Short mmCIF file of C-alpha atoms in Angstrom, two decimals:
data_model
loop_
_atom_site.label_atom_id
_atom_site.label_comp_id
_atom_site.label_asym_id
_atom_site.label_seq_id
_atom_site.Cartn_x
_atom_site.Cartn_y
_atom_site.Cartn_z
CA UNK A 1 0.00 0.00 0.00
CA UNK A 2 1.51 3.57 -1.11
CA UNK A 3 1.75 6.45 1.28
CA UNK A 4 -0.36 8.53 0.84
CA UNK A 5 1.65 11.93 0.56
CA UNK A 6 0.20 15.21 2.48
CA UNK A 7 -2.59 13.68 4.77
CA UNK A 8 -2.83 13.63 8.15
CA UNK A 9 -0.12 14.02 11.19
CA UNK A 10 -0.07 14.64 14.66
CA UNK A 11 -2.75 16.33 16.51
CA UNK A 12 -3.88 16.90 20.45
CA UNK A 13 -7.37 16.40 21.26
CA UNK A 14 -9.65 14.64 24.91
CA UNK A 15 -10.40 11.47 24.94
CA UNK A 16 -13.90 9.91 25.98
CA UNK A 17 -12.36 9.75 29.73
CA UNK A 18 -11.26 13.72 29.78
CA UNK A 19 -7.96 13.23 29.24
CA UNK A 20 -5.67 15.28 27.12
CA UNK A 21 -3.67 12.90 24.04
CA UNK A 22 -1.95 12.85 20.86
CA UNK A 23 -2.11 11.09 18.05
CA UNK A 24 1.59 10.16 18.49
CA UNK A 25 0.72 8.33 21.43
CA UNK A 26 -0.59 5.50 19.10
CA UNK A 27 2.36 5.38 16.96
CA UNK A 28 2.82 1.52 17.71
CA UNK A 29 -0.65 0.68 16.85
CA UNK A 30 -2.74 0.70 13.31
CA UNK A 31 -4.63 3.50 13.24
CA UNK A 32 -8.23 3.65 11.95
CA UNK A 33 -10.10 7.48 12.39
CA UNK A 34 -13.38 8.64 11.24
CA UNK A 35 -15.84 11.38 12.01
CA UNK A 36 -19.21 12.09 13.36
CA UNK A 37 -21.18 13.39 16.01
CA UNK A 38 -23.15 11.17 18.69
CA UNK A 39 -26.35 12.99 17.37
CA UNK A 40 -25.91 11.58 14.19
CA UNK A 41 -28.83 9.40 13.30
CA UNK A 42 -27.12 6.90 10.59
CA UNK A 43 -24.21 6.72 9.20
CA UNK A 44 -22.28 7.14 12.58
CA UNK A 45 -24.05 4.64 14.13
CA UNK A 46 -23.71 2.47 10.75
CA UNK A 47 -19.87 3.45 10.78
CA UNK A 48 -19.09 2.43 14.43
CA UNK A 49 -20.65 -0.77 13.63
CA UNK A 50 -18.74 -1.75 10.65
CA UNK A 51 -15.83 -0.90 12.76
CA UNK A 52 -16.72 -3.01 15.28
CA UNK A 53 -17.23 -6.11 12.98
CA UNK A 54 -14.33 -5.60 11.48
CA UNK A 55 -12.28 -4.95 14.72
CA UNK A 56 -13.96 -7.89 16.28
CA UNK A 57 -13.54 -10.25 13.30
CA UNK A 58 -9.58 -9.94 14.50
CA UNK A 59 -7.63 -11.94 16.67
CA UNK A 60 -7.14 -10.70 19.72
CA UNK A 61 -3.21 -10.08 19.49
CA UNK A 62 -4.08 -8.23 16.82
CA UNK A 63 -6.64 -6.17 18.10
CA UNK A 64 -4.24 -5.01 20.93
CA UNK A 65 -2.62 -3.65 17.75
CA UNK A 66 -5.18 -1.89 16.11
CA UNK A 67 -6.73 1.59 17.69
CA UNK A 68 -9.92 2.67 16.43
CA UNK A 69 -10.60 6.74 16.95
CA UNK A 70 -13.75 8.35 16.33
CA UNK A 71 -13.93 12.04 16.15
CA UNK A 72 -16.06 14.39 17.19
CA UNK A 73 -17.22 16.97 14.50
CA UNK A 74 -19.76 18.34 17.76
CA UNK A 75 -17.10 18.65 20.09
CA UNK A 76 -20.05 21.74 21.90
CA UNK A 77 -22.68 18.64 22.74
CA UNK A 78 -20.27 15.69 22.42
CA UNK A 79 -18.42 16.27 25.97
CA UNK A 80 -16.38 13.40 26.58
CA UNK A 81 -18.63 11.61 29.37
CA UNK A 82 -21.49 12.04 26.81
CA UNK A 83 -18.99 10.52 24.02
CA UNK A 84 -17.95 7.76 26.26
CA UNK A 85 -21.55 6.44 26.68
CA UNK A 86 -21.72 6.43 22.93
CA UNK A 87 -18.54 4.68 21.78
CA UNK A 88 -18.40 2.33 24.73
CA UNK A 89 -21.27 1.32 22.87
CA UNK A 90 -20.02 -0.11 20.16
CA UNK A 91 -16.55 -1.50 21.87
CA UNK A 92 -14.68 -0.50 24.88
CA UNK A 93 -11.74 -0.45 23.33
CA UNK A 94 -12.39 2.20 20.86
CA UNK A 95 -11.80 5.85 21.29
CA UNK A 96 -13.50 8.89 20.90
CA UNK A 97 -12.34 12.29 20.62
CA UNK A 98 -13.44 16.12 21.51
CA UNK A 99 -12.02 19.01 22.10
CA UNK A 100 -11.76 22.10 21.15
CA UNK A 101 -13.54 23.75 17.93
CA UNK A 102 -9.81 24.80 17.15
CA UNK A 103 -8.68 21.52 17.59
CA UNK A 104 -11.63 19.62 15.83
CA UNK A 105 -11.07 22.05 12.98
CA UNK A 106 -7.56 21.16 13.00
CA UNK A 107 -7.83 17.59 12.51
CA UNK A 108 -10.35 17.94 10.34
CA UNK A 109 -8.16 20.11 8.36
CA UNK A 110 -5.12 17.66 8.51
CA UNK A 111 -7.26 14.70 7.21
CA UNK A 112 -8.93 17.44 4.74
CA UNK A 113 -12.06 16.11 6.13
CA UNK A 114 -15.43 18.13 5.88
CA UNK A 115 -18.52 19.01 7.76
CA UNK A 116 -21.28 21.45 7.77
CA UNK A 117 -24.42 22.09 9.99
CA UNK A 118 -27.72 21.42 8.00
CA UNK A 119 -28.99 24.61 9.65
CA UNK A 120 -28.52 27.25 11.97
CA UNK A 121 -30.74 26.48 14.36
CA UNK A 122 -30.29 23.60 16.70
CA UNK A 123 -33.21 21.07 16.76
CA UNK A 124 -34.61 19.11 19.90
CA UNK A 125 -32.72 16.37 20.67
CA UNK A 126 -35.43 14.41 22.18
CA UNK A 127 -37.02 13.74 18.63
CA UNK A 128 -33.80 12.34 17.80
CA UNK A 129 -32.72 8.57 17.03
CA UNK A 130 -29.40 8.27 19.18
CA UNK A 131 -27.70 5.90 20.53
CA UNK A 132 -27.56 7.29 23.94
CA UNK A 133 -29.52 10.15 25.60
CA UNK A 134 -27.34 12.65 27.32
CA UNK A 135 -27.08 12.59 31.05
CA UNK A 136 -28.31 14.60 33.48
CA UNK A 137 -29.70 17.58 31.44
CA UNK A 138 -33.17 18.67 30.72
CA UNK A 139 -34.43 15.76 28.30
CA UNK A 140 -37.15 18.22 26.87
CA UNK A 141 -34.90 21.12 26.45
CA UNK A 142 -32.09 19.97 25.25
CA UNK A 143 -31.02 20.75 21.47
CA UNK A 144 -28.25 20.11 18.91
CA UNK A 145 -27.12 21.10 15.41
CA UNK A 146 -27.25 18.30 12.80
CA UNK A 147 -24.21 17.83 10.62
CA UNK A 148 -23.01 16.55 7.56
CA UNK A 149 -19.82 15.27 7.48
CA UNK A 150 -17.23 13.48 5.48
CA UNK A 151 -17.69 9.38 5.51
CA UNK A 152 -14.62 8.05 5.03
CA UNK A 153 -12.31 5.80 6.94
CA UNK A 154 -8.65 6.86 8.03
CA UNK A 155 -6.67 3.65 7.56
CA UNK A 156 -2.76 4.68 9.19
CA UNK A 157 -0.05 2.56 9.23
CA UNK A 158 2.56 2.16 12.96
CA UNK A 159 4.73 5.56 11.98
CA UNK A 160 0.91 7.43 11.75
CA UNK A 161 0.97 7.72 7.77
CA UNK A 162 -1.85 7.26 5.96
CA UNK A 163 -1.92 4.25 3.77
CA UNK A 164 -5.70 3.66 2.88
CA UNK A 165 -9.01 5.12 2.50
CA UNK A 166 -11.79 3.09 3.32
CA UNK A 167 -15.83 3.63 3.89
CA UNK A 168 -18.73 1.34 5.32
CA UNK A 169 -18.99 -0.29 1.79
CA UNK A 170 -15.43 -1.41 1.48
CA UNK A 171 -15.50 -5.45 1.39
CA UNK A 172 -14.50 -6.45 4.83
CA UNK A 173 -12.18 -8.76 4.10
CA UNK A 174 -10.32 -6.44 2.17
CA UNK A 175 -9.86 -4.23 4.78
CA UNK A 176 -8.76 -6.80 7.69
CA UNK A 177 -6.37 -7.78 4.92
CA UNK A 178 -4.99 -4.90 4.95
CA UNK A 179 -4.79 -4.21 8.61
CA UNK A 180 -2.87 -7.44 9.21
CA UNK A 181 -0.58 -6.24 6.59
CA UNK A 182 -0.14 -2.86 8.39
CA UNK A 183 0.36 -4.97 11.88
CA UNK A 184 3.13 -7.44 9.97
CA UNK A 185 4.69 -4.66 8.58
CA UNK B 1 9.80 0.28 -30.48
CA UNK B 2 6.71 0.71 -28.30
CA UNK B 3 4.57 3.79 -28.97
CA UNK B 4 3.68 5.62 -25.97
CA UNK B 5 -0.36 6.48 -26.18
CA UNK B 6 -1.22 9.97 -25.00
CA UNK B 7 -4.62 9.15 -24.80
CA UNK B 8 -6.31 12.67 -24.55
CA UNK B 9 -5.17 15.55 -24.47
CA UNK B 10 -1.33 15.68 -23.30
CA UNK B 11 -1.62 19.36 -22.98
CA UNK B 12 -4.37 19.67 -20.68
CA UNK B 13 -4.27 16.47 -18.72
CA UNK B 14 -3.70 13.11 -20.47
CA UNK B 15 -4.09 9.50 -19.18
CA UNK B 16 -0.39 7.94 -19.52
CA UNK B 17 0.97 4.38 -19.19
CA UNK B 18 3.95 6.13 -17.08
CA UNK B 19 6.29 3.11 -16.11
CA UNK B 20 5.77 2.04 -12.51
CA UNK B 21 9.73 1.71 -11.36
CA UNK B 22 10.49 4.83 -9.35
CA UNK B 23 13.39 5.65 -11.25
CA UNK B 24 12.28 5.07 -14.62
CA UNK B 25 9.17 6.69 -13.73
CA UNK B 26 11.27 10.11 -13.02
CA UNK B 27 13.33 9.46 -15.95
CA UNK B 28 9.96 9.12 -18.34
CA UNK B 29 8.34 12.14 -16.93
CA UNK B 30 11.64 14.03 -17.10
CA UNK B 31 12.32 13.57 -20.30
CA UNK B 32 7.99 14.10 -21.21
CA UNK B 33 8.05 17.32 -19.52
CA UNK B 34 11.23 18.62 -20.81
CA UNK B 35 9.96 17.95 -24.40
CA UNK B 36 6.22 19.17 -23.37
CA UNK B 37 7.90 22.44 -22.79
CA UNK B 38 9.63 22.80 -26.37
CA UNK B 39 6.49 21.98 -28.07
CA UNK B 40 4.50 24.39 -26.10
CA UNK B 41 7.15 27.36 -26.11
CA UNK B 42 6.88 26.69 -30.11
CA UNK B 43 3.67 26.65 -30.62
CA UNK B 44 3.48 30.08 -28.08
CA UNK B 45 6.05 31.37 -30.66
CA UNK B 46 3.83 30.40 -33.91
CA UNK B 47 1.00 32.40 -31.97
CA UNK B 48 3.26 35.67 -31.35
CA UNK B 49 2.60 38.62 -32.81
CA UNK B 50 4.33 39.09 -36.38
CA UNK B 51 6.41 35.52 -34.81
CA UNK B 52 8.36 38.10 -32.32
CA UNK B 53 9.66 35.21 -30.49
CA UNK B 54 12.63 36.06 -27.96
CA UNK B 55 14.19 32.60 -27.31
CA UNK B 56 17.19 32.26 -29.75
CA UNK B 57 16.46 28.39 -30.40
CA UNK B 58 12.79 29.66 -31.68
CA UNK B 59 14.00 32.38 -33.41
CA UNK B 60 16.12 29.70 -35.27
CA UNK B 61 13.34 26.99 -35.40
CA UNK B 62 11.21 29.62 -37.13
CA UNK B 63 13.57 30.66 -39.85
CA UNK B 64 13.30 27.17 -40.97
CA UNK B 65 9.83 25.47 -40.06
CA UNK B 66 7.74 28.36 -39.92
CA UNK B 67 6.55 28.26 -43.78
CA UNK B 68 5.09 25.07 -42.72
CA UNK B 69 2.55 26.58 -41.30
CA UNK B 70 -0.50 29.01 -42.47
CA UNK B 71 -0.35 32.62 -41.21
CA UNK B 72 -1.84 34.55 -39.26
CA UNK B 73 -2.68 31.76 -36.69
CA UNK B 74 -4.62 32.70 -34.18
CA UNK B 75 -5.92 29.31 -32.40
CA UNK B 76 -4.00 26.29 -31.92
CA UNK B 77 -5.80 23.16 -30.86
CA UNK B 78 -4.00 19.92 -29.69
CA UNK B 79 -5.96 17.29 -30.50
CA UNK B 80 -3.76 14.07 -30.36
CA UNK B 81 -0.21 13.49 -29.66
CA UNK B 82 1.99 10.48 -29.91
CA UNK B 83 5.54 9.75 -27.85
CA UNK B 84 7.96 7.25 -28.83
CA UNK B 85 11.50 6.87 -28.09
CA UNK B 86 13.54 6.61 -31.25
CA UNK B 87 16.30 4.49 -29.94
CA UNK B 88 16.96 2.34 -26.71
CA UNK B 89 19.32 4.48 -25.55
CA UNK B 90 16.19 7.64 -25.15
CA UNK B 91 18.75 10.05 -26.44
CA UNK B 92 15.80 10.66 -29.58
CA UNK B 93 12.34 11.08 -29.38
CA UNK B 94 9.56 11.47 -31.89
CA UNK B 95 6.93 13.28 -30.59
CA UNK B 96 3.56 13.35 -32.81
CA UNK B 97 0.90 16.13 -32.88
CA UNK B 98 -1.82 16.52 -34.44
CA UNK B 99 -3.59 19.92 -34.69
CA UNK B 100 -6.54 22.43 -35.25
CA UNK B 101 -5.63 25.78 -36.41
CA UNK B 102 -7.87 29.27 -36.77
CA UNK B 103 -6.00 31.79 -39.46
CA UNK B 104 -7.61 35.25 -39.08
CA UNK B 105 -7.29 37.05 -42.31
CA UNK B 106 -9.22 40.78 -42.17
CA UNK B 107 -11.59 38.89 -39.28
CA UNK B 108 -12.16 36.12 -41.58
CA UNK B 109 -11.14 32.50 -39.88
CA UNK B 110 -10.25 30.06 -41.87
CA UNK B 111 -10.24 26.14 -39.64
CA UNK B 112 -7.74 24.15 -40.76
CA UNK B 113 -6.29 20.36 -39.54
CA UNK B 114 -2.92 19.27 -39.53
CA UNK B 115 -0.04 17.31 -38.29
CA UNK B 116 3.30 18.32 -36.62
CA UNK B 117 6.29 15.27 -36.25
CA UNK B 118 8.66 16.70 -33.93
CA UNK B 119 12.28 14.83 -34.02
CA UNK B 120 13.58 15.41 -29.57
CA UNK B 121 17.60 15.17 -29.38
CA UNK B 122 19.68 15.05 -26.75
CA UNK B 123 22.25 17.98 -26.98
CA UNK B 124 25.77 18.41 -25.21
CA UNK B 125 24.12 19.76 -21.90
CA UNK B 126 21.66 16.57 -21.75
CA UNK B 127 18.78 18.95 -23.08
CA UNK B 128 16.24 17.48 -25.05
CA UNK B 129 15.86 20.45 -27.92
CA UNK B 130 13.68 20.10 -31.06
CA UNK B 131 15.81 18.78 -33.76
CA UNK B 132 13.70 18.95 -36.59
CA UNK B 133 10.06 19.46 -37.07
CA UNK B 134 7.99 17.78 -40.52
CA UNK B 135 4.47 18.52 -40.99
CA UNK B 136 1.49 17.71 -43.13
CA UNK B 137 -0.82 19.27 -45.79
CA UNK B 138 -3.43 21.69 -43.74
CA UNK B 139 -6.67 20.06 -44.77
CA UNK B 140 -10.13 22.32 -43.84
CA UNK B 141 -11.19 21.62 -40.48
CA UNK B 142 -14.31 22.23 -38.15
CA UNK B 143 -15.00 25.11 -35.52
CA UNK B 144 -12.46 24.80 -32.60
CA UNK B 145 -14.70 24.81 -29.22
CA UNK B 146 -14.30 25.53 -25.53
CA UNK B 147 -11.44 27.32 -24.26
CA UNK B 148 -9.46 29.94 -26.09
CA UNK B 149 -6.61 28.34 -27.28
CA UNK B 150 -4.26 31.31 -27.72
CA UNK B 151 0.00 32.30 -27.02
CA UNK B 152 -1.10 32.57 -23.25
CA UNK B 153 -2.58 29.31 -22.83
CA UNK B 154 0.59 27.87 -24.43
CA UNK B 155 2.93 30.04 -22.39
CA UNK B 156 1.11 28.73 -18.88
CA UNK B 157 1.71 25.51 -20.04
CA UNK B 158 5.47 26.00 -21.18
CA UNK B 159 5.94 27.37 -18.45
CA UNK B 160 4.22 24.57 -15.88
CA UNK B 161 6.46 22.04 -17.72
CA UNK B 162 9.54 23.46 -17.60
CA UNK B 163 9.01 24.11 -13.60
CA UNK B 164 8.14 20.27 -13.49
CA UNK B 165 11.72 19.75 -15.28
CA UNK B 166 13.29 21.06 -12.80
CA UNK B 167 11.48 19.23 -10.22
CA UNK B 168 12.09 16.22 -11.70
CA UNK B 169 15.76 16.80 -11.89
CA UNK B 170 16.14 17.46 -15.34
CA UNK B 171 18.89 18.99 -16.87
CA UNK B 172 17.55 22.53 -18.14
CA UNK B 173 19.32 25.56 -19.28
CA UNK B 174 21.26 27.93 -16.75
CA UNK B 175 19.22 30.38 -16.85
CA UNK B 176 15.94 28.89 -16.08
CA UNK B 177 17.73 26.60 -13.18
CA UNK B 178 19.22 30.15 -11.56
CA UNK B 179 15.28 31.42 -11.77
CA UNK B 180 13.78 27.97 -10.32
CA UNK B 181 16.56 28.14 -7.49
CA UNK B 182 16.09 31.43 -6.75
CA UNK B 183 11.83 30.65 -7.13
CA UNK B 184 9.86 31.61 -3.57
CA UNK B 185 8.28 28.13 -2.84
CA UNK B 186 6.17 27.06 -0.11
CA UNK B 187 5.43 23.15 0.55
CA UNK B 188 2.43 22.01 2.58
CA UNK B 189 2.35 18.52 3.39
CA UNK B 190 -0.12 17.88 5.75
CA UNK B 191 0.87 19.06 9.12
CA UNK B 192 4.57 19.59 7.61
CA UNK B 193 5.74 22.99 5.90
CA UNK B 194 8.48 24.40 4.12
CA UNK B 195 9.33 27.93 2.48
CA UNK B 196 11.88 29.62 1.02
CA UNK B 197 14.13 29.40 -2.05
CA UNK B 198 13.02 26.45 -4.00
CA UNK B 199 16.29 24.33 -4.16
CA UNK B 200 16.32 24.97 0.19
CA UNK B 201 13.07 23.76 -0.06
CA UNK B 202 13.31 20.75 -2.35
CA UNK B 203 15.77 19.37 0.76
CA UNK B 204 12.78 18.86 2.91
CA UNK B 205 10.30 18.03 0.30
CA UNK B 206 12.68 15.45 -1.69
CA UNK B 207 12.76 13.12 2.02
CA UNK B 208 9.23 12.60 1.39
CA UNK B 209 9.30 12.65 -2.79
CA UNK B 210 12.47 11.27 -3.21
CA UNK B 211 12.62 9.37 -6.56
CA UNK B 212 9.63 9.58 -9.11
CA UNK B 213 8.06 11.75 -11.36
CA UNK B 214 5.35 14.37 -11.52
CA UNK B 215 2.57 14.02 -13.91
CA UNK B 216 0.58 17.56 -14.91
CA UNK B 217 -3.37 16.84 -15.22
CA UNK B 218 -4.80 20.23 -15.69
CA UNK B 219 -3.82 23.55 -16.04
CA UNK B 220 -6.22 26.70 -14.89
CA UNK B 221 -5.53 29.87 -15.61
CA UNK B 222 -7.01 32.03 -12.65
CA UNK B 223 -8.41 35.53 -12.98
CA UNK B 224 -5.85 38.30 -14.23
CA UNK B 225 -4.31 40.48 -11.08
CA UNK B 226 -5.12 43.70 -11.88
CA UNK B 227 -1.09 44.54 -11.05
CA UNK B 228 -0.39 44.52 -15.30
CA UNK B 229 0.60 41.09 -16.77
CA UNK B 230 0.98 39.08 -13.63
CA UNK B 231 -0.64 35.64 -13.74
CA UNK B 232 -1.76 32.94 -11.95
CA UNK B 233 -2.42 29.28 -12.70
CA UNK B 234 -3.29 26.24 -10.45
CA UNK B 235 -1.64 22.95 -11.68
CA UNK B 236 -2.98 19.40 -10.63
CA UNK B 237 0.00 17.21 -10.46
CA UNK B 238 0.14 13.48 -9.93
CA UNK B 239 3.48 12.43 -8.25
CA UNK B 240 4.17 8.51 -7.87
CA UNK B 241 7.09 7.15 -6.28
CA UNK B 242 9.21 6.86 -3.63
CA UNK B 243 10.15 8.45 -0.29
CA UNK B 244 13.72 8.27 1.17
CA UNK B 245 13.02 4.99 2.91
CA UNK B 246 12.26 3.46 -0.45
CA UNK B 247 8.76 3.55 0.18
CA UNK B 248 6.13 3.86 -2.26
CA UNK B 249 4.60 7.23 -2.21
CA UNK B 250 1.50 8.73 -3.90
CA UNK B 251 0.80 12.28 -3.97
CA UNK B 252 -1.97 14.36 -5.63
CA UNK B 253 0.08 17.52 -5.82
CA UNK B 254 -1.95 21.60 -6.27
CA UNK B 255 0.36 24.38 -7.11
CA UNK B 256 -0.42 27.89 -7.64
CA UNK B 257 1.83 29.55 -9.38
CA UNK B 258 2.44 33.19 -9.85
CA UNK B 259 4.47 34.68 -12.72
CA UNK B 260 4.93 38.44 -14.72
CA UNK B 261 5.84 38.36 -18.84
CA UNK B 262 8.96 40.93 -18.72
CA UNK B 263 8.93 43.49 -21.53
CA UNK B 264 11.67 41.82 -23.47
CA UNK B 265 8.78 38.58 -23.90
CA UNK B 266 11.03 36.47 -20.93
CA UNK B 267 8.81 35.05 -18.44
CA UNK B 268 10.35 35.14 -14.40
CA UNK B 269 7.82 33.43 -11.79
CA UNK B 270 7.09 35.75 -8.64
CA UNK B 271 5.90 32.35 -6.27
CA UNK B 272 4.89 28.91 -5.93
CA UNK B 273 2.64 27.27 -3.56
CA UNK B 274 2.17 24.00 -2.95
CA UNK B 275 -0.16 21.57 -1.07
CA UNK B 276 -1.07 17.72 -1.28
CA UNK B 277 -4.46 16.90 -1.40
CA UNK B 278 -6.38 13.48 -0.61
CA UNK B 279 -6.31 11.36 -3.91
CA UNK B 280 -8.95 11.73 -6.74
CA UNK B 281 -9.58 8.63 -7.66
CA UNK B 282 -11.68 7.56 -4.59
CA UNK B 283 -15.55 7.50 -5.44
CA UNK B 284 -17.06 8.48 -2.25
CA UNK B 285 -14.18 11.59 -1.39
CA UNK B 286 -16.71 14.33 -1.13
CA UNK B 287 -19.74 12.37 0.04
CA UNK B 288 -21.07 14.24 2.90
CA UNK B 289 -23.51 12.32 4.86
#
């Protein structure tokens, strides 16, 4: 698999337990990033579970080499006990990040990723399909923006480069294929 | 000897069977872009004014090829080309063209097809130059549609391909490798950035792009600067390759580059910029869900 020449690099952002990291910090792993929001009705959800059968479908050495990162495009609603709820979901092991807008924007930017809100005005989130209410707030005050956002799948190799772009209709075993290659590399 | 399909059109973005061995690759796309930029500097000459030309190797390509040609041109149109390499060694290329032309006699055009067979040596500085040009019989031609296909389209294009020359590591004349060194340039490669003088630059840049060769797609021309005869084009560059570590690399290369036509016809670029952008060829890249 080619590098991929321009895309990506290091970047700070919290974690889904409040905690300040880098990207760096996964620079003996296989990296796998995409973006979304915990509002998101669809293709989050439908992302986060592709990622999860494909994680799953590995062996378990080499899922203690793999990191899967999901990033916040909402970092305003998507605090990171909210975001925890919602990837610990899907698997424990996988991350999410917030942060910042500066910093979402920057990683966005770095992955030339893209997102927009739908509208300006934020719409009641208790009409929403999610796969977690938010915590101790007022359930039927509580709004959000909806967002599109870029669908694709981050696919980085141990040194953090970017060797593959993937989505939710890339052939599975194509993909863990790849992976392993990235791990045996 | 194998021909070498330029399937489209070279001059504005062609789909080539460029070798996949890193250093043949740069050697092919070296040796393409150094003769890209002959051909387009003469057919920018054949659309000058009264054939004013200021390069002394068109000035003396004109005295003999130029009554080929019909006058008054005021449109060329590539519409084919064909590459092959004349000899195993590369040191000769013929280089096939084929051609629309619009002559404009008292606001009369006249549409006219031909063909152009361009003979590419080697000379003693390892500079392809155009070693003899043979054309056909103009036969009358439909309307030529789309963009306008006059000198400055040729010049943005002479001039993209000689810049990709030099970033290739071709040999080119002293002159234009002083300008290219001397050349602002700024890099952007991801979170990784480099400016300055072009051959300071290429240090950094060449870890990442270290053997290959750079493929132009398109050519824009952006609006005019309203500072007099300053322009600006954007170039879409495929680089494949390999980085220092003998990794292979792909890159989907923008540049914006910035130059002035001096009053004595030269052209000197003002700036480059450069940034690498996720690959095109992915169907779902700007699906926003």
């Amino acid at each position: 698999m080619p590098i991929y020449s321009g895309v990506g690099g290091d970047f700070s952002a919290i974690n889904h337990n409040n905690q300040t990291i880098k990207l760096s910090d996964y620079n003996d792993k296989v990296v796998l990033l995409a973006f979304g929001y915990t509002n998101c009705a669809d293709i989050c959800p439908f992302t986060l579970g592709y990622l999860k059968g494909l994680y799953e479908s590995l062996p378990e050495d080499n899922q203690k080499e793999v990191q899967v990162i999901f990033v916040s495009i909402d970092p305003e609603y998507d605090t990171p006990e909210h975001l925890k709820g919602f990837i610990e979901h899907f698997n424990k092991d996988f991350m999410g990040l917030t942060g910042s807008k500066k910093q979402i924007d920057h990683i966005v930017s770095l992955f030339q990723a893209e997102y927009q809100p739908l509208a300006e005005a934020k719409v009641k989130t208790k009409t929403m399909r999610r796969v977690n209410p938010k915590k101790d707030i007022n359930a039927s005050n509580d709004k959000a923006l909806l967002f599109n956002h870029s669908v694709t799948i981050y696919l980085m190799d141990k040194q953090l480069r970017l060797r593959s772009l993937e989505y939710t209709g890339s052939a599975q075993s194509n993909f863990v294929f790849k992976i392993r290659e990235l791990i045996n590399e | 000897m194998k021909y070498i399909f330029l399937m489209t059109l070279l001059f504005s973005g062609a789909v080539f069977s460029a070798p996949e061995n890193p250093i043949e690759r740069q050697q092919f796309t070296s040796s393409l872009n150094s003769m890209a930029m002959n051909v387009m500097g003469w057919y920018s000459c054949l659309l000058t004014k009264n054939n004013h030309c200021h390069q002394t190797d068109k000035i003396n390509l004109l005295k003999k090829y130029r009554k080929q040609y019909p006058e008054n041109i005021t449109q060329i149109k590539i519409t084919g080309t064909k590459l092959r390499p004349l000899n195993s060694a590369k040191t000769h290329y013929q280089f096939n063209v084929d051609l629309l032309i619009e002559q404009t006699d008292s606001d009369k055009k006249t549409l006219l097809a031909m063909s152009n067979q361009f003979i590419f040596g080697l000379n003693s500085s390892n500079i392809f130059s155009i070693e003899n040009i043979t054309s056909s019989k103009t036969k009358p031609a439909r309307t030529i549609k789309g963009k306008q296909y006059t000198k400055s389209y040729f010049d943005h294009r002479e001039i993209a391909y000689a810049w990709l020359s030099y970033l290739d590591g071709a040999s080119v004349s002293p002159n234009l490798k002083q300008q290219f060194d001397q050349t602002h340039y700024t890099v952007t490669m991801g979170n990784k950035s480099w400016n300055g003088f072009a051959k300071d630059a290429l240090i950094n840049r060449n870890i990442h792009l270290a053997q290959g060769g750079h493929l132009l797609r398109e050519v824009t021309q952006n609006p005019i600067s309203s500072e007099s005869g300053i322009y600006s084009i954007d170039l879409s560059i495929e680089w494949k390759g390999e980085n220092k570590e003998h990794l292979s690399v792909l890159a989907n290369i923008q540049q914006r580059l910035r130059y002035k036509i001096l009053d004595n016809g030269d052209w000197e670029i003002i700036s480059i910029e450069e940034k690498h952008l996720l690959p095109n060829n992915i169907p779902w890249m700007g699906l926003l869900c």
